[in-house]
């Protein structure tokens, strides 16, 4: 998995089993200071326990049954 926190790029590997997913420790590819939002985002990735797809095609990453992140396909 790779992406951007909105400031720095990151990459990590994941483990998938059924609707359970977990992410390894994300590695940051650049080192700009971006405030606490980036720290919260990367910490939240480590707490993800599952995922689901919504009827409108969004990917929701869950901590137990709580939606922690929601993604939609970009054009």
PDB file of C-alpha atoms in Angstrom:
ATOM      1  CA  UNK A   1       0.000   0.000   0.000  1.00  0.00           C
ATOM      2  CA  UNK A   2       1.294   3.476  -0.784  1.00  0.00           C
ATOM      3  CA  UNK A   3      -0.215   6.913  -0.637  1.00  0.00           C
ATOM      4  CA  UNK A   4       0.103  10.359   0.810  1.00  0.00           C
ATOM      5  CA  UNK A   5      -0.820  11.726   4.192  1.00  0.00           C
ATOM      6  CA  UNK A   6      -1.524  15.051   2.543  1.00  0.00           C
ATOM      7  CA  UNK A   7       2.063  16.126   3.249  1.00  0.00           C
ATOM      8  CA  UNK A   8       4.442  13.158   3.092  1.00  0.00           C
ATOM      9  CA  UNK A   9       4.289   9.952   1.106  1.00  0.00           C
ATOM     10  CA  UNK A  10       4.159   6.599   2.894  1.00  0.00           C
ATOM     11  CA  UNK A  11       4.198   2.904   2.100  1.00  0.00           C
ATOM     12  CA  UNK A  12       3.532  -0.265   4.064  1.00  0.00           C
ATOM     13  CA  UNK A  13       2.492  -3.860   3.632  1.00  0.00           C
ATOM     14  CA  UNK A  14      -0.759  -5.410   4.820  1.00  0.00           C
ATOM     15  CA  UNK A  15      -2.301  -8.724   5.759  1.00  0.00           C
ATOM     16  CA  UNK A  16      -5.747  -9.657   4.440  1.00  0.00           C
ATOM     17  CA  UNK A  17      -7.981 -12.510   5.619  1.00  0.00           C
ATOM     18  CA  UNK A  18     -11.663 -12.423   4.690  1.00  0.00           C
ATOM     19  CA  UNK A  19     -12.940  -9.001   5.774  1.00  0.00           C
ATOM     20  CA  UNK A  20     -10.071  -8.571   8.258  1.00  0.00           C
ATOM     21  CA  UNK A  21      -7.115  -6.370   7.343  1.00  0.00           C
ATOM     22  CA  UNK A  22      -4.089  -5.127   9.231  1.00  0.00           C
ATOM     23  CA  UNK A  23      -1.270  -2.813   8.202  1.00  0.00           C
ATOM     24  CA  UNK A  24       2.384  -3.006   9.143  1.00  0.00           C
ATOM     25  CA  UNK A  25       4.222   0.058  10.434  1.00  0.00           C
ATOM     26  CA  UNK A  26       3.992   2.722   7.694  1.00  0.00           C
ATOM     27  CA  UNK A  27       7.292   4.084   6.435  1.00  0.00           C
ATOM     28  CA  UNK A  28       7.391   7.755   5.458  1.00  0.00           C
ATOM     29  CA  UNK A  29       9.179   8.413   2.187  1.00  0.00           C
ATOM     30  CA  UNK A  30       9.794  12.129   2.786  1.00  0.00           C
ATOM     31  CA  UNK A  31      10.439  13.943   6.042  1.00  0.00           C
ATOM     32  CA  UNK A  32       8.504  17.235   6.042  1.00  0.00           C
ATOM     33  CA  UNK A  33       6.908  18.227   9.335  1.00  0.00           C
ATOM     34  CA  UNK A  34       3.147  18.375   8.843  1.00  0.00           C
ATOM     35  CA  UNK A  35       1.667  18.781  12.311  1.00  0.00           C
ATOM     36  CA  UNK A  36      -0.253  16.268  14.371  1.00  0.00           C
ATOM     37  CA  UNK A  37      -2.723  15.231  11.637  1.00  0.00           C
ATOM     38  CA  UNK A  38      -0.147  13.061   9.908  1.00  0.00           C
ATOM     39  CA  UNK A  39       0.861  11.397  13.189  1.00  0.00           C
ATOM     40  CA  UNK A  40      -2.825  10.635  13.902  1.00  0.00           C
ATOM     41  CA  UNK A  41      -3.359   9.219  10.389  1.00  0.00           C
ATOM     42  CA  UNK A  42      -0.360   6.882  10.570  1.00  0.00           C
ATOM     43  CA  UNK A  43      -1.231   5.780  14.117  1.00  0.00           C
ATOM     44  CA  UNK A  44      -4.821   5.077  13.011  1.00  0.00           C
ATOM     45  CA  UNK A  45      -3.581   2.809  10.206  1.00  0.00           C
ATOM     46  CA  UNK A  46      -1.999   0.527  12.812  1.00  0.00           C
ATOM     47  CA  UNK A  47      -5.359   0.256  14.636  1.00  0.00           C
ATOM     48  CA  UNK A  48      -7.385  -0.914  11.611  1.00  0.00           C
ATOM     49  CA  UNK A  49      -8.902  -4.374  12.086  1.00  0.00           C
ATOM     50  CA  UNK A  50     -11.271  -4.760   9.132  1.00  0.00           C
ATOM     51  CA  UNK A  51     -12.793  -3.277   6.011  1.00  0.00           C
ATOM     52  CA  UNK A  52     -16.021  -3.163   4.031  1.00  0.00           C
ATOM     53  CA  UNK A  53     -17.246  -1.771   0.742  1.00  0.00           C
ATOM     54  CA  UNK A  54     -20.325   0.451   0.775  1.00  0.00           C
ATOM     55  CA  UNK A  55     -23.146   0.180  -1.756  1.00  0.00           C
ATOM     56  CA  UNK A  56     -21.895   3.397  -3.411  1.00  0.00           C
ATOM     57  CA  UNK A  57     -18.395   1.948  -3.887  1.00  0.00           C
ATOM     58  CA  UNK A  58     -16.489   3.515  -0.985  1.00  0.00           C
ATOM     59  CA  UNK A  59     -13.875   1.569   0.962  1.00  0.00           C
ATOM     60  CA  UNK A  60     -14.292   1.878   4.729  1.00  0.00           C
ATOM     61  CA  UNK A  61     -11.449   0.894   7.056  1.00  0.00           C
ATOM     62  CA  UNK A  62     -12.697  -0.163  10.479  1.00  0.00           C
ATOM     63  CA  UNK A  63     -11.419  -0.350  14.025  1.00  0.00           C
ATOM     64  CA  UNK A  64     -13.674  -3.125  15.285  1.00  0.00           C
ATOM     65  CA  UNK A  65     -17.068  -1.834  14.034  1.00  0.00           C
ATOM     66  CA  UNK A  66     -16.156   1.889  13.950  1.00  0.00           C
ATOM     67  CA  UNK A  67     -15.375   3.540  10.608  1.00  0.00           C
ATOM     68  CA  UNK A  68     -11.950   5.145  10.998  1.00  0.00           C
ATOM     69  CA  UNK A  69     -11.268   6.016   7.340  1.00  0.00           C
ATOM     70  CA  UNK A  70     -13.357   6.221   4.192  1.00  0.00           C
ATOM     71  CA  UNK A  71     -11.960   6.296   0.661  1.00  0.00           C
ATOM     72  CA  UNK A  72     -13.555   6.821  -2.717  1.00  0.00           C
ATOM     73  CA  UNK A  73     -12.128   6.175  -6.147  1.00  0.00           C
ATOM     74  CA  UNK A  74     -10.530   9.258  -7.662  1.00  0.00           C
ATOM     75  CA  UNK A  75     -10.799  10.080 -11.314  1.00  0.00           C
TER      76      UNK A  75
END
